């Protein structure tokens, strides 16, 4: 076998858990690579909700979907990802089977517009709290760009803080590489009885920037 890189591993996890008819979240649609993969996986009866704060990314994703005739299976939201739970209907929330984040900047664009610790943590907590148990919340973490260390530390701290009885955490990382490649942290709620998670959601609610 060839050990997959981080994004390929994220797609493999999605393929294990997601079927046509499911609802899925792309928390950072960027140029639409993950969105297209998700749309292909859930079509023709499922749906992708994809988020980005840059209109350029929303347009790039739309163009990519249209080329593959996948746009009917996607709703693009030009807003920050922590609002996903509030834009989905109750039926959609219970039908979510995976969520994926690709942290960092839009490739080929302004490297100053990057994902931030506050919205990333608020979104991960909100997804774990709102979506059903056993739904992987997959975070692909990049090194090297300004701000990446703080964001990585925030996600790692969250992983350490969550009690294992309530949330399982998987790390997938290619080690001893010359460059530091991206790696994956996947969070998965174990059940619906999650008092610590609820307290954390409350404690971190101030991180949300708009309602
Ligand atoms: C690494 S790129 C995503 C790449 C994408 N998954 C792809 O396949 O092309 C990260 C994206 O996150 C977006 N982003 C930054 N902050 C965000 C936020 N709070 N909510 C949603 N998207 C955000 C950036 O605009 C950028 O397009």
mmCIF file of N, CA and C in Angstrom, residues 68-167:
data_model
loop_
_atom_site.group_PDB
_atom_site.id
_atom_site.type_symbol
_atom_site.label_atom_id
_atom_site.label_comp_id
_atom_site.label_asym_id
_atom_site.label_seq_id
_atom_site.Cartn_x
_atom_site.Cartn_y
_atom_site.Cartn_z
ATOM 1 N N UNK A 68 -18.377 19.986 -13.303
ATOM 2 C CA UNK A 68 -18.646 18.557 -13.082
ATOM 3 C C UNK A 68 -20.141 18.274 -12.918
ATOM 4 N N UNK A 69 -20.963 19.269 -13.180
ATOM 5 C CA UNK A 69 -22.431 19.172 -13.010
ATOM 6 C C UNK A 69 -22.808 18.737 -11.592
ATOM 7 N N UNK A 70 -22.050 19.216 -10.608
ATOM 8 C CA UNK A 70 -22.312 18.832 -9.212
ATOM 9 C C UNK A 70 -23.000 19.952 -8.414
ATOM 10 N N UNK A 71 -23.231 21.114 -9.063
ATOM 11 C CA UNK A 71 -23.736 22.253 -8.294
ATOM 12 C C UNK A 71 -25.130 22.040 -7.684
ATOM 13 N N UNK A 72 -25.998 21.153 -8.260
ATOM 14 C CA UNK A 72 -27.309 20.975 -7.618
ATOM 15 C C UNK A 72 -27.222 20.339 -6.230
ATOM 16 N N UNK A 73 -26.094 19.728 -5.924
ATOM 17 C CA UNK A 73 -25.987 18.992 -4.658
ATOM 18 C C UNK A 73 -25.309 19.798 -3.554
ATOM 19 N N UNK A 74 -25.079 21.083 -3.821
ATOM 20 C CA UNK A 74 -24.304 21.901 -2.875
ATOM 21 C C UNK A 74 -25.009 23.230 -2.621
ATOM 22 N N UNK A 75 -25.046 23.646 -1.343
ATOM 23 C CA UNK A 75 -25.401 25.029 -1.020
ATOM 24 C C UNK A 75 -24.134 25.709 -0.523
ATOM 25 N N UNK A 76 -23.779 26.810 -1.191
ATOM 26 C CA UNK A 76 -22.578 27.559 -0.812
ATOM 27 C C UNK A 76 -22.978 28.699 0.123
ATOM 28 N N UNK A 77 -22.318 28.770 1.268
ATOM 29 C CA UNK A 77 -22.630 29.805 2.267
ATOM 30 C C UNK A 77 -21.427 30.741 2.384
ATOM 31 N N UNK A 78 -21.673 32.008 2.051
ATOM 32 C CA UNK A 78 -20.585 32.990 2.169
ATOM 33 C C UNK A 78 -20.598 33.540 3.596
ATOM 34 N N UNK A 79 -20.156 32.716 4.535
ATOM 35 C CA UNK A 79 -20.090 33.142 5.931
ATOM 36 C C UNK A 79 -19.144 32.212 6.682
ATOM 37 N N UNK A 80 -18.870 32.561 7.916
ATOM 38 C CA UNK A 80 -17.918 31.786 8.708
ATOM 39 C C UNK A 80 -18.516 30.446 9.143
ATOM 40 N N UNK A 81 -17.645 29.457 9.232
ATOM 41 C CA UNK A 81 -18.116 28.078 9.423
ATOM 42 C C UNK A 81 -18.789 27.776 10.750
ATOM 43 N N UNK A 82 -18.605 28.621 11.759
ATOM 44 C CA UNK A 82 -19.232 28.286 13.055
ATOM 45 C C UNK A 82 -20.759 28.438 13.018
ATOM 46 N N UNK A 83 -21.290 28.995 11.893
ATOM 47 C CA UNK A 83 -22.750 29.166 11.801
ATOM 48 C C UNK A 83 -23.444 28.015 11.092
ATOM 49 N N UNK A 84 -22.684 26.969 10.780
ATOM 50 C CA UNK A 84 -23.269 25.842 10.031
ATOM 51 C C UNK A 84 -24.495 25.279 10.740
ATOM 52 N N UNK A 85 -24.355 25.045 12.044
ATOM 53 C CA UNK A 85 -25.455 24.396 12.757
ATOM 54 C C UNK A 85 -26.719 25.254 12.674
ATOM 55 N N UNK A 86 -26.552 26.578 12.653
ATOM 56 C CA UNK A 86 -27.745 27.426 12.658
ATOM 57 C C UNK A 86 -28.348 27.608 11.256
ATOM 58 N N UNK A 87 -27.606 27.339 10.189
ATOM 59 C CA UNK A 87 -28.213 27.484 8.857
ATOM 60 C C UNK A 87 -28.842 26.176 8.359
ATOM 61 N N UNK A 88 -28.514 25.061 8.994
ATOM 62 C CA UNK A 88 -29.121 23.787 8.592
ATOM 63 C C UNK A 88 -30.485 23.624 9.270
ATOM 64 N N UNK A 89 -31.409 22.921 8.599
ATOM 65 C CA UNK A 89 -32.683 22.607 9.244
ATOM 66 C C UNK A 89 -32.451 21.484 10.258
ATOM 67 N N UNK A 90 -33.431 21.274 11.136
ATOM 68 C CA UNK A 90 -33.326 20.206 12.138
ATOM 69 C C UNK A 90 -33.127 18.844 11.430
ATOM 70 N N UNK A 91 -33.890 18.623 10.350
ATOM 71 C CA UNK A 91 -33.777 17.351 9.616
ATOM 72 C C UNK A 91 -32.367 17.189 9.037
ATOM 73 N N UNK A 92 -31.809 18.282 8.514
ATOM 74 C CA UNK A 92 -30.452 18.201 7.956
ATOM 75 C C UNK A 92 -29.425 17.943 9.059
ATOM 76 N N UNK A 93 -29.606 18.606 10.198
ATOM 77 C CA UNK A 93 -28.642 18.418 11.298
ATOM 78 C C UNK A 93 -28.571 16.955 11.712
ATOM 79 N N UNK A 94 -29.724 16.289 11.771
ATOM 80 C CA UNK A 94 -29.705 14.886 12.214
ATOM 81 C C UNK A 94 -29.202 13.952 11.100
ATOM 82 N N UNK A 95 -29.146 14.469 9.868
ATOM 83 C CA UNK A 95 -28.694 13.652 8.726
ATOM 84 C C UNK A 95 -27.209 13.871 8.391
ATOM 85 N N UNK A 96 -26.520 14.752 9.168
ATOM 86 C CA UNK A 96 -25.098 15.015 8.875
ATOM 87 C C UNK A 96 -24.271 13.776 9.199
ATOM 88 N N UNK A 97 -23.370 13.418 8.262
ATOM 89 C CA UNK A 97 -22.546 12.214 8.447
ATOM 90 C C UNK A 97 -21.047 12.510 8.447
ATOM 91 N N UNK A 98 -20.645 13.732 8.096
ATOM 92 C CA UNK A 98 -19.223 14.102 8.177
ATOM 93 C C UNK A 98 -19.087 15.610 8.001
ATOM 94 N N UNK A 99 -18.010 16.139 8.598
ATOM 95 C CA UNK A 99 -17.654 17.547 8.383
ATOM 96 C C UNK A 99 -16.147 17.605 8.201
ATOM 97 N N UNK A 100 -15.704 18.471 7.285
ATOM 98 C CA UNK A 100 -14.258 18.543 7.029
ATOM 99 C C UNK A 100 -13.782 19.991 6.993
ATOM 100 N N UNK A 101 -12.637 20.225 7.622
ATOM 101 C CA UNK A 101 -11.957 21.525 7.594
ATOM 102 C C UNK A 101 -10.591 21.328 6.917
ATOM 103 N N UNK A 102 -10.198 22.270 6.070
ATOM 104 C CA UNK A 102 -8.828 22.375 5.575
ATOM 105 C C UNK A 102 -8.350 23.722 6.056
ATOM 106 N N UNK A 103 -7.518 23.751 7.083
ATOM 107 C CA UNK A 103 -7.130 25.034 7.674
ATOM 108 C C UNK A 103 -6.102 25.751 6.791
ATOM 109 N N UNK A 104 -5.965 27.058 7.038
ATOM 110 C CA UNK A 104 -4.940 27.816 6.311
ATOM 111 C C UNK A 104 -5.542 28.812 5.342
ATOM 112 N N UNK A 105 -4.820 29.072 4.247
ATOM 113 C CA UNK A 105 -5.233 30.112 3.295
ATOM 114 C C UNK A 105 -5.685 29.495 1.980
ATOM 115 N N UNK A 106 -6.387 30.302 1.214
ATOM 116 C CA UNK A 106 -6.868 29.868 -0.105
ATOM 117 C C UNK A 106 -5.674 29.776 -1.048
ATOM 118 N N UNK A 107 -5.357 28.593 -1.568
ATOM 119 C CA UNK A 107 -4.195 28.484 -2.447
ATOM 120 C C UNK A 107 -4.321 29.435 -3.643
ATOM 121 N N UNK A 108 -3.227 30.133 -3.936
ATOM 122 C CA UNK A 108 -3.211 31.066 -5.066
ATOM 123 C C UNK A 108 -3.855 32.402 -4.752
ATOM 124 N N UNK A 109 -4.088 32.672 -3.460
ATOM 125 C CA UNK A 109 -4.785 33.908 -3.106
ATOM 126 C C UNK A 109 -4.041 34.629 -1.973
ATOM 127 N N UNK A 110 -4.724 35.584 -1.347
ATOM 128 C CA UNK A 110 -4.143 36.386 -0.264
ATOM 129 C C UNK A 110 -3.837 35.506 0.946
ATOM 130 N N UNK A 111 -2.529 35.336 1.222
ATOM 131 C CA UNK A 111 -2.138 34.431 2.308
ATOM 132 C C UNK A 111 -2.425 35.019 3.683
ATOM 133 N N UNK A 112 -2.885 36.286 3.689
ATOM 134 C CA UNK A 112 -3.201 36.882 5.004
ATOM 135 C C UNK A 112 -4.592 36.461 5.480
ATOM 136 N N UNK A 113 -5.432 36.009 4.546
ATOM 137 C CA UNK A 113 -6.770 35.561 4.962
ATOM 138 C C UNK A 113 -6.694 34.067 5.264
ATOM 139 N N UNK A 114 -6.601 33.776 6.548
ATOM 140 C CA UNK A 114 -6.437 32.385 6.982
ATOM 141 C C UNK A 114 -7.523 32.045 8.001
ATOM 142 N N UNK A 115 -7.710 30.754 8.194
ATOM 143 C CA UNK A 115 -8.616 30.323 9.255
ATOM 144 C C UNK A 115 -8.022 30.758 10.596
ATOM 145 N N UNK A 116 -8.888 30.968 11.584
ATOM 146 C CA UNK A 116 -8.401 31.496 12.866
ATOM 147 C C UNK A 116 -8.757 30.541 14.003
ATOM 148 N N UNK A 117 -7.933 30.545 15.063
ATOM 149 C CA UNK A 117 -8.219 29.646 16.179
ATOM 150 C C UNK A 117 -9.642 29.821 16.709
ATOM 151 N N UNK A 118 -10.090 31.089 16.838
ATOM 152 C CA UNK A 118 -11.387 31.308 17.490
ATOM 153 C C UNK A 118 -12.536 30.677 16.708
ATOM 154 N N UNK A 119 -12.601 30.954 15.396
ATOM 155 C CA UNK A 119 -13.748 30.406 14.648
ATOM 156 C C UNK A 119 -13.601 28.901 14.442
ATOM 157 N N UNK A 120 -12.359 28.435 14.295
ATOM 158 C CA UNK A 120 -12.171 26.986 14.113
ATOM 159 C C UNK A 120 -12.631 26.228 15.362
ATOM 160 N N UNK A 121 -12.210 26.699 16.535
ATOM 161 C CA UNK A 121 -12.586 25.999 17.782
ATOM 162 C C UNK A 121 -14.099 26.098 18.001
ATOM 163 N N UNK A 122 -14.648 27.298 17.791
ATOM 164 C CA UNK A 122 -16.104 27.463 17.962
ATOM 165 C C UNK A 122 -16.854 26.515 17.030
ATOM 166 N N UNK A 123 -16.367 26.382 15.791
ATOM 167 C CA UNK A 123 -17.064 25.525 14.816
ATOM 168 C C UNK A 123 -16.933 24.047 15.181
ATOM 169 N N UNK A 124 -15.731 23.602 15.521
ATOM 170 C CA UNK A 124 -15.541 22.179 15.861
ATOM 171 C C UNK A 124 -16.443 21.820 17.048
ATOM 172 N N UNK A 125 -16.441 22.677 18.071
ATOM 173 C CA UNK A 125 -17.287 22.395 19.251
ATOM 174 C C UNK A 125 -18.767 22.376 18.883
ATOM 175 N N UNK A 126 -19.155 23.330 18.069
ATOM 176 C CA UNK A 126 -20.570 23.409 17.683
ATOM 177 C C UNK A 126 -20.984 22.156 16.899
ATOM 178 N N UNK A 127 -20.136 21.693 15.998
ATOM 179 C CA UNK A 127 -20.477 20.506 15.196
ATOM 180 C C UNK A 127 -20.588 19.271 16.102
ATOM 181 N N UNK A 128 -19.605 19.141 17.020
ATOM 182 C CA UNK A 128 -19.646 17.977 17.913
ATOM 183 C C UNK A 128 -20.913 18.003 18.766
ATOM 184 N N UNK A 129 -21.264 19.186 19.208
ATOM 185 C CA UNK A 129 -22.423 19.337 20.082
ATOM 186 C C UNK A 129 -23.724 19.077 19.346
ATOM 187 N N UNK A 130 -23.804 19.541 18.097
ATOM 188 C CA UNK A 130 -25.078 19.562 17.374
ATOM 189 C C UNK A 130 -25.340 18.307 16.547
ATOM 190 N N UNK A 131 -24.299 17.780 15.915
ATOM 191 C CA UNK A 131 -24.516 16.672 14.991
ATOM 192 C C UNK A 131 -24.541 15.348 15.759
ATOM 193 N N UNK A 132 -25.055 14.278 15.119
ATOM 194 C CA UNK A 132 -25.217 13.017 15.848
ATOM 195 C C UNK A 132 -23.876 12.404 16.269
ATOM 196 N N UNK A 133 -23.928 11.438 17.193
ATOM 197 C CA UNK A 133 -22.707 10.701 17.551
ATOM 198 C C UNK A 133 -22.133 9.978 16.330
ATOM 199 N N UNK A 134 -20.857 9.646 16.413
ATOM 200 C CA UNK A 134 -20.138 8.866 15.384
ATOM 201 C C UNK A 134 -20.002 9.597 14.047
ATOM 202 N N UNK A 135 -20.183 10.915 14.069
ATOM 203 C CA UNK A 135 -19.952 11.719 12.862
ATOM 204 C C UNK A 135 -18.526 12.281 12.940
ATOM 205 N N UNK A 136 -17.641 11.912 12.001
ATOM 206 C CA UNK A 136 -16.278 12.440 12.079
ATOM 207 C C UNK A 136 -16.224 13.937 11.730
ATOM 208 N N UNK A 137 -15.607 14.694 12.627
ATOM 209 C CA UNK A 137 -15.316 16.103 12.355
ATOM 210 C C UNK A 137 -13.809 16.150 12.078
ATOM 211 N N UNK A 138 -13.483 16.274 10.792
ATOM 212 C CA UNK A 138 -12.115 16.036 10.306
ATOM 213 C C UNK A 138 -11.422 17.383 10.103
ATOM 214 N N UNK A 139 -10.277 17.558 10.743
ATOM 215 C CA UNK A 139 -9.548 18.821 10.623
ATOM 216 C C UNK A 139 -8.172 18.544 10.020
ATOM 217 N N UNK A 140 -7.939 19.049 8.807
ATOM 218 C CA UNK A 140 -6.623 18.917 8.169
ATOM 219 C C UNK A 140 -5.823 20.164 8.548
ATOM 220 N N UNK A 141 -4.704 19.932 9.240
ATOM 221 C CA UNK A 141 -3.950 21.029 9.865
ATOM 222 C C UNK A 141 -2.641 21.249 9.105
ATOM 223 N N UNK A 142 -2.407 22.516 8.719
ATOM 224 C CA UNK A 142 -1.203 22.869 7.957
ATOM 225 C C UNK A 142 -0.222 23.622 8.849
ATOM 226 N N UNK A 143 1.067 23.459 8.570
ATOM 227 C CA UNK A 143 2.114 24.189 9.289
ATOM 228 C C UNK A 143 2.657 25.302 8.393
ATOM 229 N N UNK A 144 3.373 26.206 9.003
ATOM 230 C CA UNK A 144 4.278 27.066 8.218
ATOM 231 C C UNK A 144 3.779 28.456 7.929
ATOM 232 N N UNK A 145 2.490 28.671 7.689
ATOM 233 C CA UNK A 145 2.068 30.038 7.360
ATOM 234 C C UNK A 145 1.892 30.843 8.656
ATOM 235 N N UNK A 146 1.943 32.178 8.574
ATOM 236 C CA UNK A 146 1.773 32.981 9.787
ATOM 237 C C UNK A 146 0.444 32.656 10.463
ATOM 238 N N UNK A 147 0.483 32.443 11.744
ATOM 239 C CA UNK A 147 -0.738 32.129 12.499
ATOM 240 C C UNK A 147 -0.979 30.639 12.645
ATOM 241 N N UNK A 148 -0.240 29.832 11.861
ATOM 242 C CA UNK A 148 -0.540 28.391 11.879
ATOM 243 C C UNK A 148 -0.188 27.747 13.225
ATOM 244 N N UNK A 149 0.879 28.246 13.866
ATOM 245 C CA UNK A 149 1.258 27.631 15.148
ATOM 246 C C UNK A 149 0.186 27.841 16.202
ATOM 247 N N UNK A 150 -0.348 29.065 16.246
ATOM 248 C CA UNK A 150 -1.380 29.363 17.251
ATOM 249 C C UNK A 150 -2.634 28.536 16.988
ATOM 250 N N UNK A 151 -2.984 28.401 15.708
ATOM 251 C CA UNK A 151 -4.200 27.641 15.396
ATOM 252 C C UNK A 151 -4.001 26.151 15.699
ATOM 253 N N UNK A 152 -2.825 25.659 15.329
ATOM 254 C CA UNK A 152 -2.521 24.250 15.600
ATOM 255 C C UNK A 152 -2.571 23.993 17.114
ATOM 256 N N UNK A 153 -1.975 24.901 17.893
ATOM 257 C CA UNK A 153 -1.963 24.734 19.358
ATOM 258 C C UNK A 153 -3.386 24.738 19.894
ATOM 259 N N UNK A 154 -4.226 25.610 19.351
ATOM 260 C CA UNK A 154 -5.611 25.686 19.842
ATOM 261 C C UNK A 154 -6.359 24.382 19.565
ATOM 262 N N UNK A 155 -6.167 23.822 18.370
ATOM 263 C CA UNK A 155 -6.875 22.572 18.030
ATOM 264 C C UNK A 155 -6.320 21.415 18.870
ATOM 265 N N UNK A 156 -5.001 21.391 19.041
ATOM 266 C CA UNK A 156 -4.384 20.337 19.868
ATOM 267 C C UNK A 156 -4.865 20.453 21.319
ATOM 268 N N UNK A 157 -4.942 21.684 21.834
ATOM 269 C CA UNK A 157 -5.402 21.878 23.222
ATOM 270 C C UNK A 157 -6.831 21.402 23.380
ATOM 271 N N UNK A 158 -7.646 21.697 22.381
ATOM 272 C CA UNK A 158 -9.040 21.243 22.440
ATOM 273 C C UNK A 158 -9.084 19.709 22.479
ATOM 274 N N UNK A 159 -8.268 19.087 21.633
ATOM 275 C CA UNK A 159 -8.245 17.612 21.586
ATOM 276 C C UNK A 159 -7.853 17.040 22.945
ATOM 277 N N UNK A 160 -6.907 17.707 23.607
ATOM 278 C CA UNK A 160 -6.446 17.219 24.908
ATOM 279 C C UNK A 160 -7.492 17.463 25.995
ATOM 280 N N UNK A 161 -8.275 18.522 25.818
ATOM 281 C CA UNK A 161 -9.228 18.943 26.849
ATOM 282 C C UNK A 161 -10.508 18.105 26.838
ATOM 283 N N UNK A 162 -10.846 17.552 25.684
ATOM 284 C CA UNK A 162 -12.119 16.827 25.569
ATOM 285 C C UNK A 162 -12.000 15.450 26.234
ATOM 286 N N UNK A 163 -12.916 15.094 27.144
ATOM 287 C CA UNK A 163 -12.805 13.792 27.810
ATOM 288 C C UNK A 163 -13.087 12.642 26.848
ATOM 289 N N UNK A 164 -12.281 11.591 26.953
ATOM 290 C CA UNK A 164 -12.387 10.489 25.995
ATOM 291 C C UNK A 164 -13.727 9.773 26.073
ATOM 292 N N UNK A 165 -14.409 9.864 27.222
ATOM 293 C CA UNK A 165 -15.732 9.221 27.339
ATOM 294 C C UNK A 165 -16.746 9.900 26.420
ATOM 295 N N UNK A 166 -16.470 11.146 26.048
ATOM 296 C CA UNK A 166 -17.437 11.902 25.251
ATOM 297 C C UNK A 166 -16.994 12.114 23.801
ATOM 298 N N UNK A 167 -15.694 12.244 23.611
ATOM 299 C CA UNK A 167 -15.197 12.507 22.245
ATOM 300 C C UNK A 167 -13.917 11.694 22.014
#
